[in-house]
Amino acid sequence: RLRLVQFADAGTGVQPINLRPINLDEWVFMALLGHVHLDEVLARVAQPLTRPAISFTDTQRELIARADAVEAGTLRQISGSEPELRRHLAHGIAKASDLYVLDAGLLEASMIEDVAVRWNRFALLSRATLLLEIAELSVGESAGDDPRLRAARALASRLEGSVLVSTRTPLAWGRASLTLEIERPSSAEQRALWRNHLEASGVQWSEALTLGV
């Protein structure tokens, strides 16, 4: 765990470790003062997702409840044909914590270890949730050779805390995981979502029908 969450460096030398000077990273120092933000490395590959005013269908709430019930450290994989629906569900799973998205296509093999250490440190201090997104992969045996998938698996194996993965189709991760498959809401569910959204905005459903919504 100390390897994956690094806050300070005692350096090297002939002196016993308890006598060496402690080098505290500037970012860590500022974070301890309450100024927690993405550092310059994470900011190149991850970005915050603004939480919209959203509501959920009964089916989506059931998926969120399943995600809440798993043991800590379990990777939760959201699969489905529509990326925006996957993000929608991710917001529900993240709840009040800040949600950040990281595109696996931006990862290079040489940076995975560094990104993992920096994210684990950031997540521990900020209680943030990471959504690791993987763009469409080729179907068939060649998908296993896709560099985005290799990078995503390498990063996921090093991440701690609350981690979500967004993919079109379920994938194997080599660690404890839960797959949540989300589909487009039915017409009845979409109508219920509209009603909840309008009434939360102060518009009566009967008025909306009169206006042709």
PDB file of C-alpha atoms in Angstrom:
ATOM      1  CA  ARG A   1       0.000   0.000   0.000  1.00  0.00           C
ATOM      2  CA  LEU A   2       2.827   2.426   0.791  1.00  0.00           C
ATOM      3  CA  ARG A   3       4.207   1.805  -2.683  1.00  0.00           C
ATOM      4  CA  LEU A   4       0.882   2.735  -4.250  1.00  0.00           C
ATOM      5  CA  VAL A   5       0.219   5.814  -2.095  1.00  0.00           C
ATOM      6  CA  GLN A   6       3.378   7.899  -1.747  1.00  0.00           C
ATOM      7  CA  PHE A   7       3.319  11.047   0.369  1.00  0.00           C
ATOM      8  CA  ALA A   8       6.974  11.615   1.246  1.00  0.00           C
ATOM      9  CA  ASP A   9      10.467  10.440   0.316  1.00  0.00           C
ATOM     10  CA  ALA A  10      13.255   9.728   2.765  1.00  0.00           C
ATOM     11  CA  GLY A  11      15.807   9.427  -0.034  1.00  0.00           C
ATOM     12  CA  THR A  12      18.777   7.076   0.031  1.00  0.00           C
ATOM     13  CA  GLY A  13      22.105   7.022   1.813  1.00  0.00           C
ATOM     14  CA  VAL A  14      24.146   5.304   4.469  1.00  0.00           C
ATOM     15  CA  GLN A  15      22.271   6.900   7.361  1.00  0.00           C
ATOM     16  CA  PRO A  16      19.486   4.935   9.074  1.00  0.00           C
ATOM     17  CA  ILE A  17      16.133   5.847   7.567  1.00  0.00           C
ATOM     18  CA  ASN A  18      14.973   7.494  10.811  1.00  0.00           C
ATOM     19  CA  LEU A  19      17.881   9.970  10.553  1.00  0.00           C
ATOM     20  CA  ARG A  20      17.426  10.957   6.915  1.00  0.00           C
ATOM     21  CA  PRO A  21      15.686  14.227   5.973  1.00  0.00           C
ATOM     22  CA  ILE A  22      12.090  13.831   4.802  1.00  0.00           C
ATOM     23  CA  ASN A  23      11.288  15.362   1.418  1.00  0.00           C
ATOM     24  CA  LEU A  24       7.627  16.357   1.332  1.00  0.00           C
ATOM     25  CA  ASP A  25       6.140  16.876  -2.114  1.00  0.00           C
ATOM     26  CA  GLU A  26       4.783  20.406  -2.636  1.00  0.00           C
ATOM     27  CA  TRP A  27       1.430  19.024  -3.779  1.00  0.00           C
ATOM     28  CA  VAL A  28       1.139  16.950  -0.602  1.00  0.00           C
ATOM     29  CA  PHE A  29       2.007  19.975   1.524  1.00  0.00           C
ATOM     30  CA  MET A  30      -0.732  22.054  -0.142  1.00  0.00           C
ATOM     31  CA  ALA A  31      -3.204  19.177   0.121  1.00  0.00           C
ATOM     32  CA  LEU A  32      -2.577  18.895   3.852  1.00  0.00           C
ATOM     33  CA  LEU A  33      -3.475  22.590   4.060  1.00  0.00           C
ATOM     34  CA  GLY A  34      -6.778  21.828   2.368  1.00  0.00           C
ATOM     35  CA  HIS A  35      -5.911  22.699  -1.240  1.00  0.00           C
ATOM     36  CA  VAL A  36      -6.570  19.345  -2.941  1.00  0.00           C
ATOM     37  CA  HIS A  37      -6.478  19.401  -6.738  1.00  0.00           C
ATOM     38  CA  LEU A  38      -5.244  17.334  -9.667  1.00  0.00           C
ATOM     39  CA  ASP A  39      -1.492  17.688 -10.033  1.00  0.00           C
ATOM     40  CA  GLU A  40       0.123  18.478 -13.371  1.00  0.00           C
ATOM     41  CA  VAL A  41       0.476  14.797 -14.375  1.00  0.00           C
ATOM     42  CA  LEU A  42      -3.114  13.794 -13.559  1.00  0.00           C
ATOM     43  CA  ALA A  43      -4.487  16.947 -15.174  1.00  0.00           C
ATOM     44  CA  ARG A  44      -3.105  15.754 -18.527  1.00  0.00           C
ATOM     45  CA  VAL A  45      -5.084  12.518 -18.482  1.00  0.00           C
ATOM     46  CA  ALA A  46      -8.078  13.076 -16.175  1.00  0.00           C
ATOM     47  CA  GLN A  47     -10.771  15.701 -15.926  1.00  0.00           C
ATOM     48  CA  PRO A  48     -13.680  16.350 -13.559  1.00  0.00           C
ATOM     49  CA  LEU A  49     -17.201  15.560 -14.685  1.00  0.00           C
ATOM     50  CA  THR A  50     -19.791  18.137 -13.702  1.00  0.00           C
ATOM     51  CA  ARG A  51     -22.658  16.475 -11.886  1.00  0.00           C
ATOM     52  CA  PRO A  52     -25.885  17.259 -13.776  1.00  0.00           C
ATOM     53  CA  ALA A  53     -29.351  17.468 -12.277  1.00  0.00           C
ATOM     54  CA  ILE A  54     -30.293  13.835 -12.825  1.00  0.00           C
ATOM     55  CA  SER A  55     -32.789  11.250 -11.682  1.00  0.00           C
ATOM     56  CA  PHE A  56     -32.759   7.505 -12.102  1.00  0.00           C
ATOM     57  CA  THR A  57     -35.151   4.817 -13.246  1.00  0.00           C
ATOM     58  CA  ASP A  58     -36.039   1.918 -10.950  1.00  0.00           C
ATOM     59  CA  THR A  59     -33.725  -0.322 -12.976  1.00  0.00           C
ATOM     60  CA  GLN A  60     -30.839   2.129 -12.627  1.00  0.00           C
ATOM     61  CA  ARG A  61     -31.433   2.445  -8.885  1.00  0.00           C
ATOM     62  CA  GLU A  62     -31.219  -1.340  -8.625  1.00  0.00           C
ATOM     63  CA  LEU A  63     -27.834  -1.260 -10.398  1.00  0.00           C
ATOM     64  CA  ILE A  64     -26.619   1.470  -8.029  1.00  0.00           C
ATOM     65  CA  ALA A  65     -27.734  -0.641  -5.037  1.00  0.00           C
ATOM     66  CA  ARG A  66     -25.782  -3.625  -6.424  1.00  0.00           C
ATOM     67  CA  ALA A  67     -22.693  -1.433  -6.806  1.00  0.00           C
ATOM     68  CA  ASP A  68     -23.063  -0.226  -3.211  1.00  0.00           C
ATOM     69  CA  ALA A  69     -23.277  -3.776  -1.869  1.00  0.00           C
ATOM     70  CA  VAL A  70     -19.893  -5.062  -3.081  1.00  0.00           C
ATOM     71  CA  GLU A  71     -16.816  -5.290  -0.899  1.00  0.00           C
ATOM     72  CA  ALA A  72     -14.375  -2.408  -0.778  1.00  0.00           C
ATOM     73  CA  GLY A  73     -11.778  -2.619  -3.521  1.00  0.00           C
ATOM     74  CA  THR A  74     -14.089  -4.340  -5.989  1.00  0.00           C
ATOM     75  CA  LEU A  75     -13.813  -2.834  -9.455  1.00  0.00           C
ATOM     76  CA  ARG A  76     -17.264  -1.892 -10.788  1.00  0.00           C
ATOM     77  CA  GLN A  77     -17.581  -2.171 -14.548  1.00  0.00           C
ATOM     78  CA  ILE A  78     -20.399  -0.314 -16.313  1.00  0.00           C
ATOM     79  CA  SER A  79     -21.149  -1.672 -19.770  1.00  0.00           C
ATOM     80  CA  GLY A  80     -23.657  -0.649 -22.411  1.00  0.00           C
ATOM     81  CA  SER A  81     -23.928   0.762 -25.917  1.00  0.00           C
ATOM     82  CA  GLU A  82     -24.267   4.447 -24.941  1.00  0.00           C
ATOM     83  CA  PRO A  83     -21.354   6.257 -23.227  1.00  0.00           C
ATOM     84  CA  GLU A  84     -23.589   9.004 -21.804  1.00  0.00           C
ATOM     85  CA  LEU A  85     -25.820   6.452 -20.076  1.00  0.00           C
ATOM     86  CA  ARG A  86     -22.735   4.844 -18.574  1.00  0.00           C
ATOM     87  CA  ARG A  87     -21.619   8.234 -17.236  1.00  0.00           C
ATOM     88  CA  HIS A  88     -25.132   8.823 -15.933  1.00  0.00           C
ATOM     89  CA  LEU A  89     -24.967   5.625 -13.884  1.00  0.00           C
ATOM     90  CA  ALA A  90     -21.435   6.443 -12.724  1.00  0.00           C
ATOM     91  CA  HIS A  91     -22.701   9.671 -11.165  1.00  0.00           C
ATOM     92  CA  GLY A  92     -25.278   7.660  -9.251  1.00  0.00           C
ATOM     93  CA  ILE A  93     -22.669   5.230  -7.947  1.00  0.00           C
ATOM     94  CA  ALA A  94     -20.252   8.030  -7.020  1.00  0.00           C
ATOM     95  CA  LYS A  95     -23.040   9.811  -5.130  1.00  0.00           C
ATOM     96  CA  ALA A  96     -21.722  12.956  -3.428  1.00  0.00           C
ATOM     97  CA  SER A  97     -18.051  12.309  -4.232  1.00  0.00           C
ATOM     98  CA  ASP A  98     -16.422  14.138  -7.135  1.00  0.00           C
ATOM     99  CA  LEU A  99     -16.284  12.060 -10.315  1.00  0.00           C
ATOM    100  CA  TYR A 100     -13.262  12.235 -12.619  1.00  0.00           C
ATOM    101  CA  VAL A 101     -12.977  10.599 -16.031  1.00  0.00           C
ATOM    102  CA  LEU A 102      -9.750   9.200 -17.445  1.00  0.00           C
ATOM    103  CA  ASP A 103      -9.538   8.130 -21.095  1.00  0.00           C
ATOM    104  CA  ALA A 104      -7.454   4.946 -21.337  1.00  0.00           C
ATOM    105  CA  GLY A 105      -6.351   6.061 -24.794  1.00  0.00           C
ATOM    106  CA  LEU A 106      -4.234   8.805 -23.196  1.00  0.00           C
ATOM    107  CA  LEU A 107      -2.169   6.364 -21.164  1.00  0.00           C
ATOM    108  CA  GLU A 108       1.324   5.292 -22.155  1.00  0.00           C
ATOM    109  CA  ALA A 109       3.042   2.287 -20.632  1.00  0.00           C
ATOM    110  CA  SER A 110       5.816   4.450 -19.160  1.00  0.00           C
ATOM    111  CA  MET A 111       3.387   6.620 -17.181  1.00  0.00           C
ATOM    112  CA  ILE A 112       1.024   4.017 -15.693  1.00  0.00           C
ATOM    113  CA  GLU A 113       2.905   3.493 -12.417  1.00  0.00           C
ATOM    114  CA  ASP A 114       3.258   7.235 -11.838  1.00  0.00           C
ATOM    115  CA  VAL A 115      -0.408   7.926 -12.659  1.00  0.00           C
ATOM    116  CA  ALA A 116      -1.502   5.145 -10.289  1.00  0.00           C
ATOM    117  CA  VAL A 117       0.548   6.483  -7.376  1.00  0.00           C
ATOM    118  CA  ARG A 118      -0.639  10.040  -7.968  1.00  0.00           C
ATOM    119  CA  TRP A 119      -4.303   9.049  -8.330  1.00  0.00           C
ATOM    120  CA  ASN A 120      -4.273   6.861  -5.188  1.00  0.00           C
ATOM    121  CA  ARG A 121      -2.779   9.772  -3.273  1.00  0.00           C
ATOM    122  CA  PHE A 122      -5.326  12.220  -4.674  1.00  0.00           C
ATOM    123  CA  ALA A 123      -8.286   9.890  -4.079  1.00  0.00           C
ATOM    124  CA  LEU A 124      -7.245   9.222  -0.485  1.00  0.00           C
ATOM    125  CA  LEU A 125      -7.173  12.929   0.333  1.00  0.00           C
ATOM    126  CA  SER A 126     -10.164  14.022  -1.737  1.00  0.00           C
ATOM    127  CA  ARG A 127     -12.492  10.977  -1.598  1.00  0.00           C
ATOM    128  CA  ALA A 128     -12.818  11.276  -5.378  1.00  0.00           C
ATOM    129  CA  THR A 129     -14.089   8.510  -7.664  1.00  0.00           C
ATOM    130  CA  LEU A 130     -12.349   7.614 -10.930  1.00  0.00           C
ATOM    131  CA  LEU A 131     -14.217   6.582 -14.068  1.00  0.00           C
ATOM    132  CA  LEU A 132     -11.786   4.810 -16.400  1.00  0.00           C
ATOM    133  CA  GLU A 133     -13.237   4.987 -19.907  1.00  0.00           C
ATOM    134  CA  ILE A 134     -12.237   2.693 -22.730  1.00  0.00           C
ATOM    135  CA  ALA A 135     -13.233   3.628 -26.271  1.00  0.00           C
ATOM    136  CA  GLU A 136     -14.758   1.054 -28.596  1.00  0.00           C
ATOM    137  CA  LEU A 137     -12.568  -2.032 -28.895  1.00  0.00           C
ATOM    138  CA  SER A 138     -12.397  -4.330 -31.875  1.00  0.00           C
ATOM    139  CA  VAL A 139     -14.505  -7.446 -31.471  1.00  0.00           C
ATOM    140  CA  GLY A 140     -12.816 -10.844 -31.410  1.00  0.00           C
ATOM    141  CA  GLU A 141      -9.441 -12.220 -30.409  1.00  0.00           C
ATOM    142  CA  SER A 142      -7.577  -9.078 -31.502  1.00  0.00           C
ATOM    143  CA  ALA A 143      -9.285  -7.071 -28.749  1.00  0.00           C
ATOM    144  CA  GLY A 144      -6.857  -8.600 -26.240  1.00  0.00           C
ATOM    145  CA  ASP A 145      -3.980  -6.929 -28.075  1.00  0.00           C
ATOM    146  CA  ASP A 146      -5.534  -3.466 -28.023  1.00  0.00           C
ATOM    147  CA  PRO A 147      -3.064  -1.063 -26.315  1.00  0.00           C
ATOM    148  CA  ARG A 148      -5.898   0.833 -24.646  1.00  0.00           C
ATOM    149  CA  LEU A 149      -7.105  -2.342 -22.958  1.00  0.00           C
ATOM    150  CA  ARG A 150      -3.592  -3.319 -21.876  1.00  0.00           C
ATOM    151  CA  ALA A 151      -3.045   0.159 -20.422  1.00  0.00           C
ATOM    152  CA  ALA A 152      -6.427   0.155 -18.675  1.00  0.00           C
ATOM    153  CA  ARG A 153      -5.798  -3.260 -17.113  1.00  0.00           C
ATOM    154  CA  ALA A 154      -2.319  -2.261 -15.973  1.00  0.00           C
ATOM    155  CA  LEU A 155      -3.664   0.912 -14.350  1.00  0.00           C
ATOM    156  CA  ALA A 156      -6.700  -0.801 -12.810  1.00  0.00           C
ATOM    157  CA  SER A 157      -4.463  -3.396 -11.150  1.00  0.00           C
ATOM    158  CA  ARG A 158      -2.644  -0.576  -9.335  1.00  0.00           C
ATOM    159  CA  LEU A 159      -5.604   1.563  -8.294  1.00  0.00           C
ATOM    160  CA  GLU A 160      -7.165   1.632  -4.864  1.00  0.00           C
ATOM    161  CA  GLY A 161     -10.309   3.247  -3.545  1.00  0.00           C
ATOM    162  CA  SER A 162     -13.457   3.809  -5.583  1.00  0.00           C
ATOM    163  CA  VAL A 163     -12.813   2.878  -9.221  1.00  0.00           C
ATOM    164  CA  LEU A 164     -15.351   2.533 -12.029  1.00  0.00           C
ATOM    165  CA  VAL A 165     -14.714   1.296 -15.558  1.00  0.00           C
ATOM    166  CA  SER A 166     -16.837   2.242 -18.570  1.00  0.00           C
ATOM    167  CA  THR A 167     -16.854  -0.112 -21.572  1.00  0.00           C
ATOM    168  CA  ARG A 168     -19.223  -1.029 -24.371  1.00  0.00           C
ATOM    169  CA  THR A 169     -18.967  -4.749 -23.623  1.00  0.00           C
ATOM    170  CA  PRO A 170     -17.907  -6.462 -20.383  1.00  0.00           C
ATOM    171  CA  LEU A 171     -14.194  -7.233 -20.105  1.00  0.00           C
ATOM    172  CA  ALA A 172     -12.036  -9.383 -17.819  1.00  0.00           C
ATOM    173  CA  TRP A 173      -9.853  -7.467 -15.356  1.00  0.00           C
ATOM    174  CA  GLY A 174      -7.870 -10.007 -13.369  1.00  0.00           C
ATOM    175  CA  ARG A 175      -9.230  -8.686 -10.060  1.00  0.00           C
ATOM    176  CA  ALA A 176     -12.502  -8.765  -8.142  1.00  0.00           C
ATOM    177  CA  SER A 177     -15.095  -6.971 -10.254  1.00  0.00           C
ATOM    178  CA  LEU A 178     -18.820  -6.455 -10.692  1.00  0.00           C
ATOM    179  CA  THR A 179     -20.389  -5.852 -14.103  1.00  0.00           C
ATOM    180  CA  LEU A 180     -23.397  -3.545 -14.356  1.00  0.00           C
ATOM    181  CA  GLU A 181     -25.092  -3.538 -17.758  1.00  0.00           C
ATOM    182  CA  ILE A 182     -27.144  -0.445 -18.489  1.00  0.00           C
ATOM    183  CA  GLU A 183     -29.652  -0.117 -21.310  1.00  0.00           C
ATOM    184  CA  ARG A 184     -31.645   2.789 -22.708  1.00  0.00           C
ATOM    185  CA  PRO A 185     -34.743   3.434 -20.546  1.00  0.00           C
ATOM    186  CA  SER A 186     -38.077   2.247 -21.887  1.00  0.00           C
ATOM    187  CA  SER A 187     -40.685   4.773 -23.043  1.00  0.00           C
ATOM    188  CA  ALA A 188     -42.483   4.492 -19.711  1.00  0.00           C
ATOM    189  CA  GLU A 189     -39.235   5.029 -17.779  1.00  0.00           C
ATOM    190  CA  GLN A 190     -38.306   8.032 -19.929  1.00  0.00           C
ATOM    191  CA  ARG A 191     -41.739   9.532 -19.295  1.00  0.00           C
ATOM    192  CA  ALA A 192     -41.295   9.047 -15.538  1.00  0.00           C
ATOM    193  CA  LEU A 193     -37.862  10.682 -15.668  1.00  0.00           C
ATOM    194  CA  TRP A 194     -39.283  13.702 -17.497  1.00  0.00           C
ATOM    195  CA  ARG A 195     -42.058  14.001 -14.964  1.00  0.00           C
ATOM    196  CA  ASN A 196     -39.655  13.903 -12.024  1.00  0.00           C
ATOM    197  CA  HIS A 197     -37.332  16.421 -13.692  1.00  0.00           C
ATOM    198  CA  LEU A 198     -40.130  18.869 -14.525  1.00  0.00           C
ATOM    199  CA  GLU A 199     -41.759  18.663 -11.104  1.00  0.00           C
ATOM    200  CA  ALA A 200     -38.361  19.185  -9.437  1.00  0.00           C
ATOM    201  CA  SER A 201     -38.100  22.349 -11.564  1.00  0.00           C
ATOM    202  CA  GLY A 202     -41.493  23.578 -10.355  1.00  0.00           C
ATOM    203  CA  VAL A 203     -43.447  22.646 -13.489  1.00  0.00           C
ATOM    204  CA  GLN A 204     -46.554  20.539 -12.979  1.00  0.00           C
ATOM    205  CA  TRP A 205     -46.797  17.477 -15.205  1.00  0.00           C
ATOM    206  CA  SER A 206     -50.289  18.501 -16.359  1.00  0.00           C
ATOM    207  CA  GLU A 207     -48.874  21.896 -17.475  1.00  0.00           C
ATOM    208  CA  ALA A 208     -46.102  20.165 -19.395  1.00  0.00           C
ATOM    209  CA  LEU A 209     -48.644  18.028 -21.238  1.00  0.00           C
ATOM    210  CA  THR A 210     -50.612  21.174 -22.122  1.00  0.00           C
ATOM    211  CA  LEU A 211     -47.416  22.702 -23.528  1.00  0.00           C
ATOM    212  CA  GLY A 212     -46.839  19.608 -25.621  1.00  0.00           C
ATOM    213  CA  VAL A 213     -43.766  18.280 -23.759  1.00  0.00           C
TER     214      VAL A 213
END
